[in-house]
Amino acid sequence: TACGEDDTGEISGFAISGTIEDLETGEGPADPTALCAYALDPTPVLSGGEPIVMAASAVCDSGEYHVGGLSNPPSIGMFISIADCDASYPTVMKSATGIDFDDVKDLGDGDVFSDKVVYLVTLGYGQEVDSNLDDYDGDAVTTGFMAGFVMDLDYDYVSGASLSCTGCADFYYLDDDPSDGMFYTSGERNTVTDASVRAIFVAPGAPIFTYKADDGGTHTWEPQLFGSLPGYASFLLFNADN
């Protein structure tokens, strides 16, 4: 399918568009030509199934995406996934960035939910993340991992925040010194976010659960129901309420 065209050829329905950010670099995709954007209905995931592809289109040469022909958004929200158009020649992990139901529920034919940043993990960086999860037993690329960012009200990254979910997952926090491991300092696993590396956290094999962020009361964040999907890098974004 062509850039900005949905895979059905229809011109009805609403669209979602925006830019793609590489988790490793914070920039756009290095080579967007092999990538497609997929709008997913995650409803079957709640009962252990696979997400449903609602529509798809090729990523534009500029690194932007536009997925149209959408209707009847699921009440639990949607995902935009960035993945290889041809899965037999993988260059990236499948990703999943959430779209809130409230942002698209009232959209009709020709409407566009625009400027939505979605995220990308190259296969090489996914493998690097996995190799740095020293005390995780498993392959995080195959199992899938949840990643994300903790931000304040102005979308600036927050240091000193930690994630919790009543013991349901292990969290790893990126730091700016990879010489002793991406998520470790002097042999000890980091326990909080670091704004200098975009307050990135990773949780391999994270179940669907209610996740919380806390930085000792400086900011507050709404708890979020989220989790990882097998083979995906799913992105949980914490934006502060105050």
PDB file of C-alpha atoms in Angstrom:
ATOM      1  CA  THR A   1       0.000   0.000   0.000  1.00  0.00           C
ATOM      2  CA  ALA A   2       1.160   3.515  -0.749  1.00  0.00           C
ATOM      3  CA  CYS A   3       2.215   6.022   1.862  1.00  0.00           C
ATOM      4  CA  GLY A   4      -0.862   7.513   3.476  1.00  0.00           C
ATOM      5  CA  GLU A   5      -3.280   5.102   1.826  1.00  0.00           C
ATOM      6  CA  ASP A   6      -5.116   2.423   3.770  1.00  0.00           C
ATOM      7  CA  ASP A   7      -4.903  -1.181   2.640  1.00  0.00           C
ATOM      8  CA  THR A   8      -8.550  -1.367   1.517  1.00  0.00           C
ATOM      9  CA  GLY A   9      -8.416   1.543  -0.882  1.00  0.00           C
ATOM     10  CA  GLU A  10     -11.400   3.120   0.860  1.00  0.00           C
ATOM     11  CA  ILE A  11     -11.644   6.851   1.403  1.00  0.00           C
ATOM     12  CA  SER A  12     -14.263   6.621   4.157  1.00  0.00           C
ATOM     13  CA  GLY A  13     -13.535   6.587   7.868  1.00  0.00           C
ATOM     14  CA  PHE A  14     -11.144   8.559  10.035  1.00  0.00           C
ATOM     15  CA  ALA A  15      -7.352   8.505  10.064  1.00  0.00           C
ATOM     16  CA  ILE A  16      -4.521   8.599  12.570  1.00  0.00           C
ATOM     17  CA  SER A  17      -1.258  10.264  11.592  1.00  0.00           C
ATOM     18  CA  GLY A  18       1.971  11.530  13.089  1.00  0.00           C
ATOM     19  CA  THR A  19       5.661  10.871  13.450  1.00  0.00           C
ATOM     20  CA  ILE A  20       7.736   7.846  14.458  1.00  0.00           C
ATOM     21  CA  GLU A  21      10.451   7.969  17.121  1.00  0.00           C
ATOM     22  CA  ASP A  22      13.205   5.362  17.364  1.00  0.00           C
ATOM     23  CA  LEU A  23      13.587   4.264  21.003  1.00  0.00           C
ATOM     24  CA  GLU A  24      17.372   4.043  20.676  1.00  0.00           C
ATOM     25  CA  THR A  25      18.069   7.366  18.973  1.00  0.00           C
ATOM     26  CA  GLY A  26      15.074   9.554  19.787  1.00  0.00           C
ATOM     27  CA  GLU A  27      14.991  10.390  16.075  1.00  0.00           C
ATOM     28  CA  GLY A  28      12.881   9.241  13.149  1.00  0.00           C
ATOM     29  CA  PRO A  29      13.419   5.823  11.530  1.00  0.00           C
ATOM     30  CA  ALA A  30      16.771   5.441   9.788  1.00  0.00           C
ATOM     31  CA  ASP A  31      15.169   3.580   6.868  1.00  0.00           C
ATOM     32  CA  PRO A  32      11.395   4.047   6.658  1.00  0.00           C
ATOM     33  CA  THR A  33      11.063   2.456   3.221  1.00  0.00           C
ATOM     34  CA  ALA A  34      10.593  -1.113   4.547  1.00  0.00           C
ATOM     35  CA  LEU A  35       8.145  -0.129   7.283  1.00  0.00           C
ATOM     36  CA  CYS A  36       4.365  -0.158   7.511  1.00  0.00           C
ATOM     37  CA  ALA A  37       2.003   1.313  10.091  1.00  0.00           C
ATOM     38  CA  TYR A  38      -0.843  -0.852  11.381  1.00  0.00           C
ATOM     39  CA  ALA A  39      -3.917   0.224  13.355  1.00  0.00           C
ATOM     40  CA  LEU A  40      -4.693  -2.584  15.808  1.00  0.00           C
ATOM     41  CA  ASP A  41      -7.703  -3.563  17.891  1.00  0.00           C
ATOM     42  CA  PRO A  42      -6.202  -5.085  21.057  1.00  0.00           C
ATOM     43  CA  THR A  43      -9.492  -6.483  22.416  1.00  0.00           C
ATOM     44  CA  PRO A  44      -8.597 -10.175  21.764  1.00  0.00           C
ATOM     45  CA  VAL A  45      -5.357  -9.715  23.730  1.00  0.00           C
ATOM     46  CA  LEU A  46      -7.358  -9.529  26.969  1.00  0.00           C
ATOM     47  CA  SER A  47      -8.262 -13.200  26.540  1.00  0.00           C
ATOM     48  CA  GLY A  48      -4.850 -14.313  25.232  1.00  0.00           C
ATOM     49  CA  GLY A  49      -5.482 -13.739  21.525  1.00  0.00           C
ATOM     50  CA  GLU A  50      -3.770 -11.719  18.819  1.00  0.00           C
ATOM     51  CA  PRO A  51      -4.646  -8.083  18.073  1.00  0.00           C
ATOM     52  CA  ILE A  52      -6.816  -7.477  15.013  1.00  0.00           C
ATOM     53  CA  VAL A  53      -5.433  -5.375  12.142  1.00  0.00           C
ATOM     54  CA  MET A  54      -8.009  -2.655  11.403  1.00  0.00           C
ATOM     55  CA  ALA A  55      -6.059  -0.936   8.609  1.00  0.00           C
ATOM     56  CA  ALA A  56      -2.501  -0.465   7.393  1.00  0.00           C
ATOM     57  CA  SER A  57      -0.365   1.711   5.157  1.00  0.00           C
ATOM     58  CA  ALA A  58       3.262   2.111   4.175  1.00  0.00           C
ATOM     59  CA  VAL A  59       5.318   4.541   6.227  1.00  0.00           C
ATOM     60  CA  CYS A  60       6.132   7.694   4.265  1.00  0.00           C
ATOM     61  CA  ASP A  61       9.678   8.369   3.070  1.00  0.00           C
ATOM     62  CA  SER A  62       9.732  11.305   5.499  1.00  0.00           C
ATOM     63  CA  GLY A  63       9.321   8.888   8.415  1.00  0.00           C
ATOM     64  CA  GLU A  64       5.747   9.973   9.077  1.00  0.00           C
ATOM     65  CA  TYR A  65       2.736   7.661   9.026  1.00  0.00           C
ATOM     66  CA  HIS A  66      -0.928   8.025   8.072  1.00  0.00           C
ATOM     67  CA  VAL A  67      -3.403   5.179   8.579  1.00  0.00           C
ATOM     68  CA  GLY A  68      -6.919   5.821   7.262  1.00  0.00           C
ATOM     69  CA  GLY A  69     -10.149   3.981   6.591  1.00  0.00           C
ATOM     70  CA  LEU A  70     -10.858   3.552  10.319  1.00  0.00           C
ATOM     71  CA  SER A  71     -14.225   3.241  12.051  1.00  0.00           C
ATOM     72  CA  ASN A  72     -15.776   1.820  15.207  1.00  0.00           C
ATOM     73  CA  PRO A  73     -12.753   2.240  17.487  1.00  0.00           C
ATOM     74  CA  PRO A  74     -12.716  -0.305  20.336  1.00  0.00           C
ATOM     75  CA  SER A  75     -13.718   1.089  23.711  1.00  0.00           C
ATOM     76  CA  ILE A  76     -10.472  -0.105  25.333  1.00  0.00           C
ATOM     77  CA  GLY A  77      -8.447   1.990  22.885  1.00  0.00           C
ATOM     78  CA  MET A  78      -6.311   1.145  19.867  1.00  0.00           C
ATOM     79  CA  PHE A  79      -2.662   0.612  19.014  1.00  0.00           C
ATOM     80  CA  ILE A  80      -0.565   1.955  16.183  1.00  0.00           C
ATOM     81  CA  SER A  81       2.107  -0.613  15.383  1.00  0.00           C
ATOM     82  CA  ILE A  82       5.217   0.072  13.326  1.00  0.00           C
ATOM     83  CA  ALA A  83       6.556  -3.128  11.792  1.00  0.00           C
ATOM     84  CA  ASP A  84       8.194  -4.532   8.691  1.00  0.00           C
ATOM     85  CA  CYS A  85       5.877  -4.626   5.684  1.00  0.00           C
ATOM     86  CA  ASP A  86       7.508  -7.953   4.794  1.00  0.00           C
ATOM     87  CA  ALA A  87       7.885  -9.941   8.005  1.00  0.00           C
ATOM     88  CA  SER A  88      10.172 -12.457   6.280  1.00  0.00           C
ATOM     89  CA  TYR A  89      12.925  -9.797   6.219  1.00  0.00           C
ATOM     90  CA  PRO A  90      12.786  -8.408   9.760  1.00  0.00           C
ATOM     91  CA  THR A  91      14.521  -5.120  10.552  1.00  0.00           C
ATOM     92  CA  VAL A  92      12.409  -4.057  13.540  1.00  0.00           C
ATOM     93  CA  MET A  93      10.414  -5.513  16.389  1.00  0.00           C
ATOM     94  CA  LYS A  94       6.688  -5.027  16.044  1.00  0.00           C
ATOM     95  CA  SER A  95       5.760  -2.059  18.211  1.00  0.00           C
ATOM     96  CA  ALA A  96       2.501  -0.969  19.815  1.00  0.00           C
ATOM     97  CA  THR A  97       1.745   2.584  20.933  1.00  0.00           C
ATOM     98  CA  GLY A  98      -1.635   3.200  22.521  1.00  0.00           C
ATOM     99  CA  ILE A  99      -4.352   5.487  21.135  1.00  0.00           C
ATOM    100  CA  ASP A 100      -6.906   6.599  23.731  1.00  0.00           C
ATOM    101  CA  PHE A 101     -10.545   5.871  22.912  1.00  0.00           C
ATOM    102  CA  ASP A 102     -11.497   9.410  23.955  1.00  0.00           C
ATOM    103  CA  ASP A 103      -9.192  10.841  21.271  1.00  0.00           C
ATOM    104  CA  VAL A 104     -10.898   9.043  18.391  1.00  0.00           C
ATOM    105  CA  LYS A 105     -14.416   8.089  19.558  1.00  0.00           C
ATOM    106  CA  ASP A 106     -16.086  11.110  17.952  1.00  0.00           C
ATOM    107  CA  LEU A 107     -14.159  11.102  14.670  1.00  0.00           C
ATOM    108  CA  GLY A 108     -16.074  10.608  11.425  1.00  0.00           C
ATOM    109  CA  ASP A 109     -15.349  10.302   7.724  1.00  0.00           C
ATOM    110  CA  GLY A 110     -12.428  12.478   6.729  1.00  0.00           C
ATOM    111  CA  ASP A 111     -11.415  13.405  10.279  1.00  0.00           C
ATOM    112  CA  VAL A 112      -7.780  12.966  11.303  1.00  0.00           C
ATOM    113  CA  PHE A 113      -6.262  12.465  14.749  1.00  0.00           C
ATOM    114  CA  SER A 114      -2.899  14.012  13.915  1.00  0.00           C
ATOM    115  CA  ASP A 115       0.543  14.645  15.405  1.00  0.00           C
ATOM    116  CA  LYS A 116       0.529  11.409  17.406  1.00  0.00           C
ATOM    117  CA  VAL A 117       4.081  10.242  18.137  1.00  0.00           C
ATOM    118  CA  VAL A 118       4.462   6.475  17.987  1.00  0.00           C
ATOM    119  CA  TYR A 119       7.560   4.440  18.751  1.00  0.00           C
ATOM    120  CA  LEU A 120       9.879   2.051  16.979  1.00  0.00           C
ATOM    121  CA  VAL A 121      12.447  -0.513  18.156  1.00  0.00           C
ATOM    122  CA  THR A 122      14.953  -1.843  15.639  1.00  0.00           C
ATOM    123  CA  LEU A 123      15.619  -5.549  15.862  1.00  0.00           C
ATOM    124  CA  GLY A 124      19.261  -4.817  16.709  1.00  0.00           C
ATOM    125  CA  TYR A 125      18.343  -2.528  19.592  1.00  0.00           C
ATOM    126  CA  GLY A 126      15.759  -4.999  20.864  1.00  0.00           C
ATOM    127  CA  GLN A 127      18.481  -7.641  20.958  1.00  0.00           C
ATOM    128  CA  GLU A 128      20.808  -5.203  22.747  1.00  0.00           C
ATOM    129  CA  VAL A 129      18.132  -4.532  25.368  1.00  0.00           C
ATOM    130  CA  ASP A 130      17.676  -8.279  25.829  1.00  0.00           C
ATOM    131  CA  SER A 131      21.423  -8.890  26.235  1.00  0.00           C
ATOM    132  CA  ASN A 132      21.551  -6.215  28.957  1.00  0.00           C
ATOM    133  CA  LEU A 133      18.751  -7.725  31.065  1.00  0.00           C
ATOM    134  CA  ASP A 134      21.308  -9.654  33.087  1.00  0.00           C
ATOM    135  CA  ASP A 135      18.911 -11.156  35.598  1.00  0.00           C
ATOM    136  CA  TYR A 136      16.029 -11.861  33.215  1.00  0.00           C
ATOM    137  CA  ASP A 137      15.646 -15.508  32.213  1.00  0.00           C
ATOM    138  CA  GLY A 138      14.302 -15.529  28.694  1.00  0.00           C
ATOM    139  CA  ASP A 139      14.502 -13.795  25.333  1.00  0.00           C
ATOM    140  CA  ALA A 140      12.859 -10.377  25.670  1.00  0.00           C
ATOM    141  CA  VAL A 141      12.570 -10.001  21.887  1.00  0.00           C
ATOM    142  CA  THR A 142      10.550 -13.202  21.596  1.00  0.00           C
ATOM    143  CA  THR A 143       8.634 -12.722  24.838  1.00  0.00           C
ATOM    144  CA  GLY A 144       8.038  -9.057  24.148  1.00  0.00           C
ATOM    145  CA  PHE A 145       8.642  -6.182  26.501  1.00  0.00           C
ATOM    146  CA  MET A 146       6.883  -3.085  27.707  1.00  0.00           C
ATOM    147  CA  ALA A 147       8.861   0.133  27.456  1.00  0.00           C
ATOM    148  CA  GLY A 148       8.001   3.721  28.133  1.00  0.00           C
ATOM    149  CA  PHE A 149       8.775   7.166  29.420  1.00  0.00           C
ATOM    150  CA  VAL A 150       7.847   9.149  32.533  1.00  0.00           C
ATOM    151  CA  MET A 151       7.098  12.819  31.840  1.00  0.00           C
ATOM    152  CA  ASP A 152       5.830  15.885  33.655  1.00  0.00           C
ATOM    153  CA  LEU A 153       2.927  18.149  32.731  1.00  0.00           C
ATOM    154  CA  ASP A 154       5.036  19.867  30.048  1.00  0.00           C
ATOM    155  CA  TYR A 155       6.157  16.521  28.538  1.00  0.00           C
ATOM    156  CA  ASP A 156       9.669  16.952  29.935  1.00  0.00           C
ATOM    157  CA  TYR A 157      11.312  13.748  31.139  1.00  0.00           C
ATOM    158  CA  VAL A 158      11.377  13.090  34.890  1.00  0.00           C
ATOM    159  CA  SER A 159      14.292  11.717  36.912  1.00  0.00           C
ATOM    160  CA  GLY A 160      13.767   9.741  40.089  1.00  0.00           C
ATOM    161  CA  ALA A 161      10.487   8.043  39.169  1.00  0.00           C
ATOM    162  CA  SER A 162       9.825   4.354  39.694  1.00  0.00           C
ATOM    163  CA  LEU A 163       7.173   2.017  38.284  1.00  0.00           C
ATOM    164  CA  SER A 164       5.165  -0.490  40.275  1.00  0.00           C
ATOM    165  CA  CYS A 165       2.458  -3.106  39.775  1.00  0.00           C
ATOM    166  CA  THR A 166       2.302  -5.121  43.006  1.00  0.00           C
ATOM    167  CA  GLY A 167       5.129  -7.449  42.043  1.00  0.00           C
ATOM    168  CA  CYS A 168       3.793  -8.410  38.636  1.00  0.00           C
ATOM    169  CA  ALA A 169       6.880  -7.437  36.594  1.00  0.00           C
ATOM    170  CA  ASP A 170      10.541  -6.475  36.877  1.00  0.00           C
ATOM    171  CA  PHE A 171      11.435  -2.948  35.808  1.00  0.00           C
ATOM    172  CA  TYR A 172      14.755  -1.868  34.318  1.00  0.00           C
ATOM    173  CA  TYR A 173      15.734   1.810  34.102  1.00  0.00           C
ATOM    174  CA  LEU A 174      18.135   3.094  31.458  1.00  0.00           C
ATOM    175  CA  ASP A 175      21.107   5.242  32.487  1.00  0.00           C
ATOM    176  CA  ASP A 176      23.661   7.278  30.546  1.00  0.00           C
ATOM    177  CA  ASP A 177      26.654   4.978  31.165  1.00  0.00           C
ATOM    178  CA  PRO A 178      26.402   1.724  29.197  1.00  0.00           C
ATOM    179  CA  SER A 179      29.908   0.621  30.204  1.00  0.00           C
ATOM    180  CA  ASP A 180      28.522  -1.251  33.222  1.00  0.00           C
ATOM    181  CA  GLY A 181      25.293  -2.286  31.502  1.00  0.00           C
ATOM    182  CA  MET A 182      22.421  -0.251  30.112  1.00  0.00           C
ATOM    183  CA  PHE A 183      20.295  -0.725  33.227  1.00  0.00           C
ATOM    184  CA  TYR A 184      22.972  -1.124  35.931  1.00  0.00           C
ATOM    185  CA  THR A 185      25.320   1.047  37.980  1.00  0.00           C
ATOM    186  CA  SER A 186      28.365  -0.606  39.576  1.00  0.00           C
ATOM    187  CA  GLY A 187      26.714  -4.017  39.355  1.00  0.00           C
ATOM    188  CA  GLU A 188      23.397  -2.921  40.871  1.00  0.00           C
ATOM    189  CA  ARG A 189      20.200  -2.610  38.872  1.00  0.00           C
ATOM    190  CA  ASN A 190      18.979   0.996  38.589  1.00  0.00           C
ATOM    191  CA  THR A 191      15.816   1.721  40.580  1.00  0.00           C
ATOM    192  CA  VAL A 192      14.567   5.021  39.116  1.00  0.00           C
ATOM    193  CA  THR A 193      14.315   6.897  35.819  1.00  0.00           C
ATOM    194  CA  ASP A 194      17.003   9.209  34.467  1.00  0.00           C
ATOM    195  CA  ALA A 195      15.837  12.259  32.493  1.00  0.00           C
ATOM    196  CA  SER A 196      19.170  12.492  30.647  1.00  0.00           C
ATOM    197  CA  VAL A 197      18.230   9.312  28.751  1.00  0.00           C
ATOM    198  CA  ARG A 198      14.543  10.257  28.246  1.00  0.00           C
ATOM    199  CA  ALA A 199      13.369   8.546  31.481  1.00  0.00           C
ATOM    200  CA  ILE A 200      13.154   5.206  29.680  1.00  0.00           C
ATOM    201  CA  PHE A 201      12.073   2.061  31.491  1.00  0.00           C
ATOM    202  CA  VAL A 202      11.717  -1.523  30.241  1.00  0.00           C
ATOM    203  CA  ALA A 203       9.700  -4.430  31.658  1.00  0.00           C
ATOM    204  CA  PRO A 204      10.081  -7.782  29.828  1.00  0.00           C
ATOM    205  CA  GLY A 205       7.095 -10.116  29.723  1.00  0.00           C
ATOM    206  CA  ALA A 206       4.894  -7.589  31.519  1.00  0.00           C
ATOM    207  CA  PRO A 207       1.368  -8.962  32.063  1.00  0.00           C
ATOM    208  CA  ILE A 208      -1.784  -6.917  31.501  1.00  0.00           C
ATOM    209  CA  PHE A 209      -2.038  -5.162  34.825  1.00  0.00           C
ATOM    210  CA  THR A 210      -2.531  -1.730  36.401  1.00  0.00           C
ATOM    211  CA  TYR A 211       0.803   0.106  36.419  1.00  0.00           C
ATOM    212  CA  LYS A 212       1.702   3.083  38.578  1.00  0.00           C
ATOM    213  CA  ALA A 213       4.463   5.688  38.499  1.00  0.00           C
ATOM    214  CA  ASP A 214       5.756   7.531  41.572  1.00  0.00           C
ATOM    215  CA  ASP A 215       8.530  10.029  42.269  1.00  0.00           C
ATOM    216  CA  GLY A 216       7.873  10.642  45.949  1.00  0.00           C
ATOM    217  CA  GLY A 217       5.029  13.089  45.426  1.00  0.00           C
ATOM    218  CA  THR A 218       6.632  15.767  43.228  1.00  0.00           C
ATOM    219  CA  HIS A 219       4.302  14.718  40.410  1.00  0.00           C
ATOM    220  CA  THR A 220       1.242  12.510  40.184  1.00  0.00           C
ATOM    221  CA  TRP A 221       0.301  10.143  37.385  1.00  0.00           C
ATOM    222  CA  GLU A 222      -2.911   8.249  36.727  1.00  0.00           C
ATOM    223  CA  PRO A 223      -2.534   4.452  37.029  1.00  0.00           C
ATOM    224  CA  GLN A 224      -2.805   2.727  33.641  1.00  0.00           C
ATOM    225  CA  LEU A 225      -3.992  -0.698  32.544  1.00  0.00           C
ATOM    226  CA  PHE A 226      -1.362  -1.993  30.141  1.00  0.00           C
ATOM    227  CA  GLY A 227       1.047  -4.842  29.394  1.00  0.00           C
ATOM    228  CA  SER A 228       3.355  -6.390  26.819  1.00  0.00           C
ATOM    229  CA  LEU A 229       2.453  -8.592  23.858  1.00  0.00           C
ATOM    230  CA  PRO A 230       4.479 -11.602  22.649  1.00  0.00           C
ATOM    231  CA  GLY A 231       7.033 -10.404  20.098  1.00  0.00           C
ATOM    232  CA  TYR A 232       6.104  -6.727  20.506  1.00  0.00           C
ATOM    233  CA  ALA A 233       7.687  -3.685  22.078  1.00  0.00           C
ATOM    234  CA  SER A 234       4.649  -2.005  23.622  1.00  0.00           C
ATOM    235  CA  PHE A 235       4.871   1.565  24.883  1.00  0.00           C
ATOM    236  CA  LEU A 236       3.404   2.845  28.136  1.00  0.00           C
ATOM    237  CA  LEU A 237       3.527   6.633  28.449  1.00  0.00           C
ATOM    238  CA  PHE A 238       3.160   8.353  31.805  1.00  0.00           C
ATOM    239  CA  ASN A 239       2.239  12.043  31.480  1.00  0.00           C
ATOM    240  CA  ALA A 240       1.850  13.834  34.821  1.00  0.00           C
ATOM    241  CA  ASP A 241      -1.424  15.323  36.045  1.00  0.00           C
ATOM    242  CA  ASN A 242       0.435  18.064  37.930  1.00  0.00           C
TER     243      ASN A 242
END
